[in-house]
Coordinates of C-alpha atoms in Angstrom, one line a residue:
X887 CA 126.8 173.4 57.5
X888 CA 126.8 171.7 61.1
X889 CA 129.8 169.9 60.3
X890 CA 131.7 172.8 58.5
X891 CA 131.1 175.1 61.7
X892 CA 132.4 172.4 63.8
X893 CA 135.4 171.8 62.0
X894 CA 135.9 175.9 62.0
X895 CA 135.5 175.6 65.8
X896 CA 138.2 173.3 66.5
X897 CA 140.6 175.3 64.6
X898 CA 139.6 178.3 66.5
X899 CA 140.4 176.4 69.7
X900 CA 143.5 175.2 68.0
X901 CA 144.9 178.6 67.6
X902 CA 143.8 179.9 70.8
X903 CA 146.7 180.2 73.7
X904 CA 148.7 177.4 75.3
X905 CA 146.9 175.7 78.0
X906 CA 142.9 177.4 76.6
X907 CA 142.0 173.7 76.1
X908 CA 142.4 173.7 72.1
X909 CA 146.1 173.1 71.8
X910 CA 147.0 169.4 71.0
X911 CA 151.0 169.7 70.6
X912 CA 153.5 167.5 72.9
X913 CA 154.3 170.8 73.7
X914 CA 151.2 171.7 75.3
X915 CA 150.6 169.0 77.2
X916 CA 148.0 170.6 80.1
X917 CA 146.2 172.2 76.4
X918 CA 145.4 168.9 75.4
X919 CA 143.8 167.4 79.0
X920 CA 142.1 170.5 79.4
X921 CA 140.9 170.6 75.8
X922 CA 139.9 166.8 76.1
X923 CA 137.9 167.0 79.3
X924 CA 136.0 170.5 78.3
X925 CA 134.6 168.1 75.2
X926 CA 133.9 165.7 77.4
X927 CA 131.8 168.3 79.3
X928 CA 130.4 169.3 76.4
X929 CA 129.1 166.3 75.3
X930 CA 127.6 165.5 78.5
X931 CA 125.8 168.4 78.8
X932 CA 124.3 168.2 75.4
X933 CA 123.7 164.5 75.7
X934 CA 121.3 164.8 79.1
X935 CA 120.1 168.2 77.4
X936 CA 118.6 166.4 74.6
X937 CA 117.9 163.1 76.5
X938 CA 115.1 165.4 78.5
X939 CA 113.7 166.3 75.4
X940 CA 115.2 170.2 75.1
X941 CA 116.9 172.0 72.5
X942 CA 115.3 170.2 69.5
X943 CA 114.9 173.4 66.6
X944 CA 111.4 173.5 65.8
X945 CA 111.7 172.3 61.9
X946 CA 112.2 168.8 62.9
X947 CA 110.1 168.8 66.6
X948 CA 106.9 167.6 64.9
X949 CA 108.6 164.6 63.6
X950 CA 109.7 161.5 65.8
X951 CA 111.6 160.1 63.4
X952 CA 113.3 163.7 61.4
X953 CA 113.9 164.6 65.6
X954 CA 115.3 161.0 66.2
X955 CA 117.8 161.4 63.2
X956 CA 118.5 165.1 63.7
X957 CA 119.7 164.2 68.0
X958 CA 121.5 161.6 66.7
X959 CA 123.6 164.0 64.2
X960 CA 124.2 166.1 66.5
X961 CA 125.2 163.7 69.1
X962 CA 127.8 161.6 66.8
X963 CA 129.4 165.2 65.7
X964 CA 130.1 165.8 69.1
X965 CA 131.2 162.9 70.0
X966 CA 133.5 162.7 67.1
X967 CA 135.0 165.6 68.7
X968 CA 135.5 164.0 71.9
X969 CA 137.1 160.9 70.5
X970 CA 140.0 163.0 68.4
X971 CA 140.6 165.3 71.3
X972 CA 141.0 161.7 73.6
X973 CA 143.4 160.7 70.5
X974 CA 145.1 163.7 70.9
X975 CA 145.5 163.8 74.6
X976 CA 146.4 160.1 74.3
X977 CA 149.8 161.0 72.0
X978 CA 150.4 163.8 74.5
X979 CA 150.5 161.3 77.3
X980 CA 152.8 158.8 75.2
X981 CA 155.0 161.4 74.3
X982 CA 155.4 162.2 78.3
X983 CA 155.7 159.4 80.2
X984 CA 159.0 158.2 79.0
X985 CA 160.3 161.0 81.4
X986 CA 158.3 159.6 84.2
X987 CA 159.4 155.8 83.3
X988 CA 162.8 156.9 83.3
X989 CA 162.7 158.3 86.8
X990 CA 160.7 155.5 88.4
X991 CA 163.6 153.4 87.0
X992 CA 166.3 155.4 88.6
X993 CA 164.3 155.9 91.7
X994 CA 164.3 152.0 92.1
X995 CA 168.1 152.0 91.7
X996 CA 167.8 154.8 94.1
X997 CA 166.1 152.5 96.4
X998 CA 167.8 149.4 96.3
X999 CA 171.1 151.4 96.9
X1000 CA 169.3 152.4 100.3
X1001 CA 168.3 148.9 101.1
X1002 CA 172.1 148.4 100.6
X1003 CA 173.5 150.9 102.9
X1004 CA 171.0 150.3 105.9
X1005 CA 171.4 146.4 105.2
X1006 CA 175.2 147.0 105.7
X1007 CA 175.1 148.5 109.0
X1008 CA 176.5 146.0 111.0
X1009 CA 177.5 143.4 108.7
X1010 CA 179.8 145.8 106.7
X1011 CA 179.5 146.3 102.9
X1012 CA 180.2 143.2 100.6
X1013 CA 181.4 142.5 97.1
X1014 CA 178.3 141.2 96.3
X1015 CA 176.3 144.7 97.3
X1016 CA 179.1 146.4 94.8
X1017 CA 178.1 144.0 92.0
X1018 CA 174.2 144.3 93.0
X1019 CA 174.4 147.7 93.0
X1020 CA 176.3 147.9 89.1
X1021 CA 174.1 145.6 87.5
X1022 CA 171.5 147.5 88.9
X1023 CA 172.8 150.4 86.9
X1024 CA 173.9 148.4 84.1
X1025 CA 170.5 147.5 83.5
X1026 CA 168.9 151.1 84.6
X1027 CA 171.4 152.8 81.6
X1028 CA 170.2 150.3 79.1
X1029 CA 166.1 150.9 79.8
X1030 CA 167.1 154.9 79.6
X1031 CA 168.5 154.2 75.8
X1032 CA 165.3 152.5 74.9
X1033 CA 163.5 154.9 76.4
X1034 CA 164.7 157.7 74.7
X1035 CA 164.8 155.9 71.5
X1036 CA 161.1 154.7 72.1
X1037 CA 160.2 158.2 74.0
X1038 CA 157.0 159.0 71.5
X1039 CA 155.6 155.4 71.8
X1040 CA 156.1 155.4 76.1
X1041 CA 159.7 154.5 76.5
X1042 CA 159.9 151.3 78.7
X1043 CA 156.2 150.9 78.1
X1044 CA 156.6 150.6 74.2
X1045 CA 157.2 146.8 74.4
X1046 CA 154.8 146.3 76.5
X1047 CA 152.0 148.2 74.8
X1048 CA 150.0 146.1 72.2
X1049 CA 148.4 146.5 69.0
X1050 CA 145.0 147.7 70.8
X1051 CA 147.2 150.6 72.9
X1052 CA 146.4 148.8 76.0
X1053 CA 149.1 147.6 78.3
X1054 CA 149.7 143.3 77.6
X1055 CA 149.3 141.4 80.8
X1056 CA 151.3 138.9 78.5
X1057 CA 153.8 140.9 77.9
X1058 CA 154.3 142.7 81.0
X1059 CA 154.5 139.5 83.1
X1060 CA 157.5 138.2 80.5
X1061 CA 158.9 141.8 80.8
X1062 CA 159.7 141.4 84.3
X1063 CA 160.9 137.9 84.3
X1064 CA 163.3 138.9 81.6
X1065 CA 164.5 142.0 83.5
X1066 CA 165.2 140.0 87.0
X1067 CA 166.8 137.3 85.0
X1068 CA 169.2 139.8 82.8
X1069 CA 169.7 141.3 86.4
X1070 CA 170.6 138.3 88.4
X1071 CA 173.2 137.5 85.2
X1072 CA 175.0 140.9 85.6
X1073 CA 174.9 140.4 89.0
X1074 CA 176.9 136.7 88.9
X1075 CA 179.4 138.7 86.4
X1076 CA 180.1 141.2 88.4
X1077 CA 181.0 138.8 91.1
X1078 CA 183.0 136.9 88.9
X1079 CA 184.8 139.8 87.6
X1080 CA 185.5 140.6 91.5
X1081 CA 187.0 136.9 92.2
X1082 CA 190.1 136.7 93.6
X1083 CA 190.6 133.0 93.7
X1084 CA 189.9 130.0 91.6
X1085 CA 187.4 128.8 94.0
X1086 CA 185.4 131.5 94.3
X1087 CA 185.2 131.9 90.3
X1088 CA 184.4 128.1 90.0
X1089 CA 181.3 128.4 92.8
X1090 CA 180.2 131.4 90.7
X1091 CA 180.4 129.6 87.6
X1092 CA 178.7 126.3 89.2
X1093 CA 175.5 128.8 90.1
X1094 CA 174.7 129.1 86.5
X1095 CA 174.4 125.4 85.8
X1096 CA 170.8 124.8 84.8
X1097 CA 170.5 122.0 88.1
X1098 CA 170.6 125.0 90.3
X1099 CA 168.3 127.6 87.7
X1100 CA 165.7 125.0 86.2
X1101 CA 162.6 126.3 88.0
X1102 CA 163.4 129.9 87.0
X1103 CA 165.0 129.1 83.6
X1104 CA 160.9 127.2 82.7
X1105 CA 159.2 129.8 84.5
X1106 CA 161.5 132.3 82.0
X1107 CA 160.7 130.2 78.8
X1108 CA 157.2 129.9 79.7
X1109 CA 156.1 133.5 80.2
X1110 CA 158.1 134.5 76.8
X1111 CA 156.5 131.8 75.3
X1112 CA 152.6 133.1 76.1
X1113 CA 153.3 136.6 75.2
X1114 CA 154.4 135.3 71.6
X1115 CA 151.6 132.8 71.8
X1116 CA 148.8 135.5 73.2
X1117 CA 149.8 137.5 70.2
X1118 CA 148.7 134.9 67.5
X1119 CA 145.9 133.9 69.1
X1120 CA 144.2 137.4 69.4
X1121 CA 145.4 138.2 66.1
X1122 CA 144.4 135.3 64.5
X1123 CA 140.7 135.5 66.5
X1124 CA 140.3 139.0 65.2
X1125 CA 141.7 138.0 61.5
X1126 CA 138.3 135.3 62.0
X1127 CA 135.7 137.7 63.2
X1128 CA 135.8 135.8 66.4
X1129 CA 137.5 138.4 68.4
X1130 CA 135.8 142.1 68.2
X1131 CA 138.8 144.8 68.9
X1132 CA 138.8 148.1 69.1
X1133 CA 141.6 150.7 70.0
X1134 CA 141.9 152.6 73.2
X1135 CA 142.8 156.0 73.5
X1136 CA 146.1 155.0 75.5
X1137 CA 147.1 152.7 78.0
X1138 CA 146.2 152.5 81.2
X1139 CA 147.3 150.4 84.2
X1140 CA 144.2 149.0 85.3
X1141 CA 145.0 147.4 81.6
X1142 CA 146.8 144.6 83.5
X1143 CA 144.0 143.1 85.4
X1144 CA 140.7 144.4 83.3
X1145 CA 139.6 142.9 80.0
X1146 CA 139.1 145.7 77.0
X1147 CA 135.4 147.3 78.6
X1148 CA 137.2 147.6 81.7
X1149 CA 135.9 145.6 83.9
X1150 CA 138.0 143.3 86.4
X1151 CA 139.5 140.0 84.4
X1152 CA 140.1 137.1 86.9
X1153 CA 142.4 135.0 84.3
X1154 CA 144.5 138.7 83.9
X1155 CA 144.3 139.4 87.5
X1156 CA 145.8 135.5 88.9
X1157 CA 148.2 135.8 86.6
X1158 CA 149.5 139.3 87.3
X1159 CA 149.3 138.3 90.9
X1160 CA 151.1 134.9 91.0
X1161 CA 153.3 136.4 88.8
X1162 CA 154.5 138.8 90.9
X1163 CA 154.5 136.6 94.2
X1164 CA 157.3 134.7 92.2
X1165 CA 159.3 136.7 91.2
X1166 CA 159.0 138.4 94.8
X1167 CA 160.3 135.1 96.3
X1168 CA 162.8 135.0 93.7
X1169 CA 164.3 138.4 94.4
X1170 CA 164.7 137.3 98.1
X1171 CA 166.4 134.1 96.9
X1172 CA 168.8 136.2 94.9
X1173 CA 169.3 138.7 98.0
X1174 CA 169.9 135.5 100.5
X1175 CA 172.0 133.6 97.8
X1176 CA 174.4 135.9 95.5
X1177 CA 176.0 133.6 94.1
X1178 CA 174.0 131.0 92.2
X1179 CA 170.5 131.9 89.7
X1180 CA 167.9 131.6 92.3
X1181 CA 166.9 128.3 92.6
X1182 CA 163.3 129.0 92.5
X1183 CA 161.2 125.9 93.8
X1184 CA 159.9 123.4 91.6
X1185 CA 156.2 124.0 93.6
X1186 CA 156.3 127.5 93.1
X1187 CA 157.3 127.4 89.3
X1188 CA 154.0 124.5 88.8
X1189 CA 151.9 127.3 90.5
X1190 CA 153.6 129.5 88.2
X1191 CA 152.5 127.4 85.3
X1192 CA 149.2 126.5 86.2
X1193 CA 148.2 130.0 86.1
X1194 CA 150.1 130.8 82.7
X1195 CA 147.8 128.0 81.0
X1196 CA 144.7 129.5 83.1
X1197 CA 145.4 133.5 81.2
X1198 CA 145.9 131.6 77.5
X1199 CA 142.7 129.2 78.7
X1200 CA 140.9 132.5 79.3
X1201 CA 142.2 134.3 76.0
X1202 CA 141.0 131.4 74.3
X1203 CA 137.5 131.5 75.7
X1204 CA 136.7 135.2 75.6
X1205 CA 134.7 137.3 72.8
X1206 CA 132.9 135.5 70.2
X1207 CA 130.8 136.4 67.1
X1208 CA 128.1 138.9 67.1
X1209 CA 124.7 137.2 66.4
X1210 CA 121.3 138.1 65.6
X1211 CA 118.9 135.9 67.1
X1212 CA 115.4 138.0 65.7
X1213 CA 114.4 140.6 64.2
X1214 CA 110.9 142.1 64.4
X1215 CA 108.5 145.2 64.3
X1216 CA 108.7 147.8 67.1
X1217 CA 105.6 148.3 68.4
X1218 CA 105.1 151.7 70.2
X1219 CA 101.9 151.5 73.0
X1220 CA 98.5 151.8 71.4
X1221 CA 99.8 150.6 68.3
X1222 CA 98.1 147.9 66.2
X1223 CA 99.7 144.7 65.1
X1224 CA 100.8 144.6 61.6
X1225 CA 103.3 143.7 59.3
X1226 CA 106.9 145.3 58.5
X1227 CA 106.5 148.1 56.2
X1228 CA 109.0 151.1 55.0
X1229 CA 109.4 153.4 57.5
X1230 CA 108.4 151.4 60.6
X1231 CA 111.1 150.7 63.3
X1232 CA 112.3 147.1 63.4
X1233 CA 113.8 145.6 67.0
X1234 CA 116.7 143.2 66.2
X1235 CA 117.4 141.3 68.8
X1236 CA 120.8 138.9 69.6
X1237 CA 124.2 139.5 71.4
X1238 CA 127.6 140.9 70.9
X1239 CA 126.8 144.3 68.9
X1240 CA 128.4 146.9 71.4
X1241 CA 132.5 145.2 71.1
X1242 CA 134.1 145.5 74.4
X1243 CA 135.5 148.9 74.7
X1244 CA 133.2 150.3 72.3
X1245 CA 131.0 151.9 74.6
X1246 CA 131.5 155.3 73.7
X1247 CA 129.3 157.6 71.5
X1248 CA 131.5 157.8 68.5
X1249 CA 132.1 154.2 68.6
X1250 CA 128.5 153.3 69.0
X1251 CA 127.7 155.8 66.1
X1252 CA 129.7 153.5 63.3
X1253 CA 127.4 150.6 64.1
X1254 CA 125.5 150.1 60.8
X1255 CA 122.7 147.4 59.8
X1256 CA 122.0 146.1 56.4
X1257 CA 118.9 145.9 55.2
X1258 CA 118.7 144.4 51.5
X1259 CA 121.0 146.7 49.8
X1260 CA 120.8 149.7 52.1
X1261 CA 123.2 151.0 54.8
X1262 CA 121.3 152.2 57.8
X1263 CA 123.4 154.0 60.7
X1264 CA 122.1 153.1 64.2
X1265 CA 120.6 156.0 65.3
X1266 CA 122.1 157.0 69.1
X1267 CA 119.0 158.0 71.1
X1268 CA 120.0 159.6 74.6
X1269 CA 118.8 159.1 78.3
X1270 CA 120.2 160.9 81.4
X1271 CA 123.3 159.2 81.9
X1272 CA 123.6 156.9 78.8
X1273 CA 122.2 155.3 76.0
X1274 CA 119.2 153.3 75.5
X1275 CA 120.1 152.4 71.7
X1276 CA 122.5 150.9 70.5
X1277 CA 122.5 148.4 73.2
X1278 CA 124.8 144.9 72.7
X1279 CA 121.5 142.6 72.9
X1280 CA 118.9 145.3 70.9
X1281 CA 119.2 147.7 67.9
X1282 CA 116.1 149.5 66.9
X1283 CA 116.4 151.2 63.2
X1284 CA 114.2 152.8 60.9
X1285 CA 113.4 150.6 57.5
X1286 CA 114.3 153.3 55.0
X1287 CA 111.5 154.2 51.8
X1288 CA 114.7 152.7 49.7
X1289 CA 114.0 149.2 50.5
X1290 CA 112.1 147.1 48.3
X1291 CA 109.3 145.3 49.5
X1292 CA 109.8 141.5 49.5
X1293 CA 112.6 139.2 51.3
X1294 CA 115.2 141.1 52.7
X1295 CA 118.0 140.0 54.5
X1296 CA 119.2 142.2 57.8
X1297 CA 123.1 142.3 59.1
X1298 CA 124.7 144.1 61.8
X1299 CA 128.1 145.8 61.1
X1300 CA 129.6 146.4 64.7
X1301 CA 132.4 149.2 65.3
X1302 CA 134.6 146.6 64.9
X1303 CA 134.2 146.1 61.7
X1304 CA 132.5 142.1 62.2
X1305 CA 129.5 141.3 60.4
X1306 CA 127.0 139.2 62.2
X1307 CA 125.3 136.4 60.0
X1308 CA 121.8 137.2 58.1
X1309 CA 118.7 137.2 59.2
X1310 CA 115.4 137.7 56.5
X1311 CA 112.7 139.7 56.6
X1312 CA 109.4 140.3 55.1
X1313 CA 109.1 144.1 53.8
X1314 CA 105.5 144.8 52.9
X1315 CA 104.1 147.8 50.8

């Protein structure tokens, strides 16, 4: 009945007005933020409610375990909701930013144009500003294609968006290497198409040869070659229940330089930031030097390098397996000692259980531990301003009357979908 009202309820708010907080249509874009964060309020609110130990019905009040189960219903139903109006919100966001990629891309042609003109004052406009300034449109005509042709998936962002929906470091620090590069190349043709003598044309051919572009050429093959590389490895990691993975509800710039819980990554953040200090000092090189690739410093492109094999070091060495170290009776105070029987709470004990990213109610709901043959949901029990179970080092579940008292063997199911290994206990009658 609970779940059948709820469903009912979300179509209600799906047929109210635009913008009323139900509407989830790329149309309706302000309906689905508003509708996201008034679940999100919702939740909350129900969440601490229960946490302090109100609006339990009185059928399952005398009982801590029927109370237990019945706040933990309640709490995954709600957060269920939560998650598919995030999803929802998230497609709406997609489905909008290609408009606002678009116009940061013109506004940077905007802005180098006005770099141009005040640059010129003085020292009178050049050839080389005319073909700067068409390969900069060149290239901005060619991103507004793909974005419309990519506008529900983010436009410019869709290659750099991963399998997870979070923005690729990996893929975003290749992204811009190819861009300058494919720039700097229209640029040199444009020159040459300008040429009026033999010698000009031959100096603007000589500034492609690789003596003059090694540093940037490696730099180039080495970036392209980790974002292809990154992409095994994870996928491979994950394929191995080494990796936990779960997807986000869209992608987020702080992506860049966090790992998937969100907090900071130092192999991410180096990366992004050497990275960019590069390519900075390329971009100058180009500005001061027009005519050849800039010839970007062997020291700079070893710095470049050594931080490249530092982010696939790191995407090597992060995750692992969920394990379970113990498992043993819960004791509640005044309690005697005694053995595991059905019904009792057992405290399994390890690390890994909560994947990065997963912290959220509805993913913390699909946790699951086996027990012999029987599949027992973690139950999600509230405190102001969390959870205290599931945790990622301790799971407390009920042994259900189904199990059968003897050897049983216990296994954690994450929301990932990894198993940890088996661990038996002794179920006594």
């Amino acid at each position: 009945m609970a779940v059948q009202e709820a469903g009912q309820g979300a179509r209600r708010d799906a047929g109210r007005g635009a913008h009323e907080g139900g509407c989830t249509c790329g149309d309706c874009p302000h309906g689905a933020r508003a509708g996201h964060r008034r679940a999100v309020a919702e939740f909350l609110s129900k969440r601490d409610e229960l946490a302090s130990g109100r609006g339990l019905p009185a059928a399952v009040a005398h009982s801590f375990g029927a109370s237990r189960q019945w706040v933990s219903d309640e709490l995954t139903q709600s957060a269920d909701l939560v998650a598919e109006r995030g999803r929802a919100e998230g497609d709406v966001w997609l489905g909008r930013v290609w408009r606002r990629t678009v116009a940061a891309v013109w506004g940077a042609v905007g802005v180098l144009l006005l770099a141009q003109a005040l640059t010129a004052i003085g020292a009178g406009w050049s050839s080389a500003r005319t073909a700067g300034l068409l390969a900069a449109l060149v290239v901005a005509v060619l991103l507004t294609g793909a974005s419309w042709f990519h506008r529900a998936r983010g436009g410019v962002l869709a290659p750099v968006i991963g399998e997870d929906n979070r923005l690729s470091t990996s893929r975003a620090v290749a992204g811009a290497w190819v861009l300058f590069v494919v720039y700097a190349v229209l640029l040199l043709a444009g020159r040459l198409a300008g040429a009026s003598s033999h010698t000009e044309r031959d100096a603007l051919i000589a500034g492609l040869e690789l003596a003059r572009g090694a540093g940037i050429v490696t730099v180039l093959a080495v970036v392209c070659a980790i974002a292809v590389l990154v992409r095994r490895v994870v996928g491979l990691r994950v394929l191995g229940q080494r990796l936990q993975k779960v997807r986000a509800d869209r992608p987020r710039a702080a992506d860049l330089l966090t790992d998937d819980s969100g907090r900071g990554s130092f192999a991410d953040t180096q990366y992004v930031v050497l990275g960019a200090v590069a390519l900075v000092f390329a971009a100058v090189r180009l500005a001061r030097r027009p005519e050849q690739l800039p010839d970007l410093p062997w020291g700079l492109a070893v710095v470049v390098l050594v931080s490249a094999a530092t982010y696939v070091a790191g995407k090597y060495a992060e995750g692992g397996r969920p394990v379970i170290l113990s498992v043993v009776r819960a004791r509640e105070a005044g309690d005697l000692d005694a053995p595991i029987r059905t019904g009792d709470d057992i405290e399994i004990r390890g690390a890994g259980f909560v994947p990065p990213g997963a912290q959220t109610a509805d993913r913390l709901s699909r946790m699951v531990v086996r027990i012999g043959p029987v599949h027992v949901h973690v139950p999600l029990v509230p405190v102001p301003g969390g959870f205290s179970n599931p945790s990622d080092a301790v799971l407390t579940v009920p042994v259900p009357a189904d199990v059968e008292p003897g050897r049983v063997e216990v296994q954690v199911v994450t929301a990932a979908g990894v198993e940890t290994n088996s661990v038996g206990i002794d179920v006594t009658e």
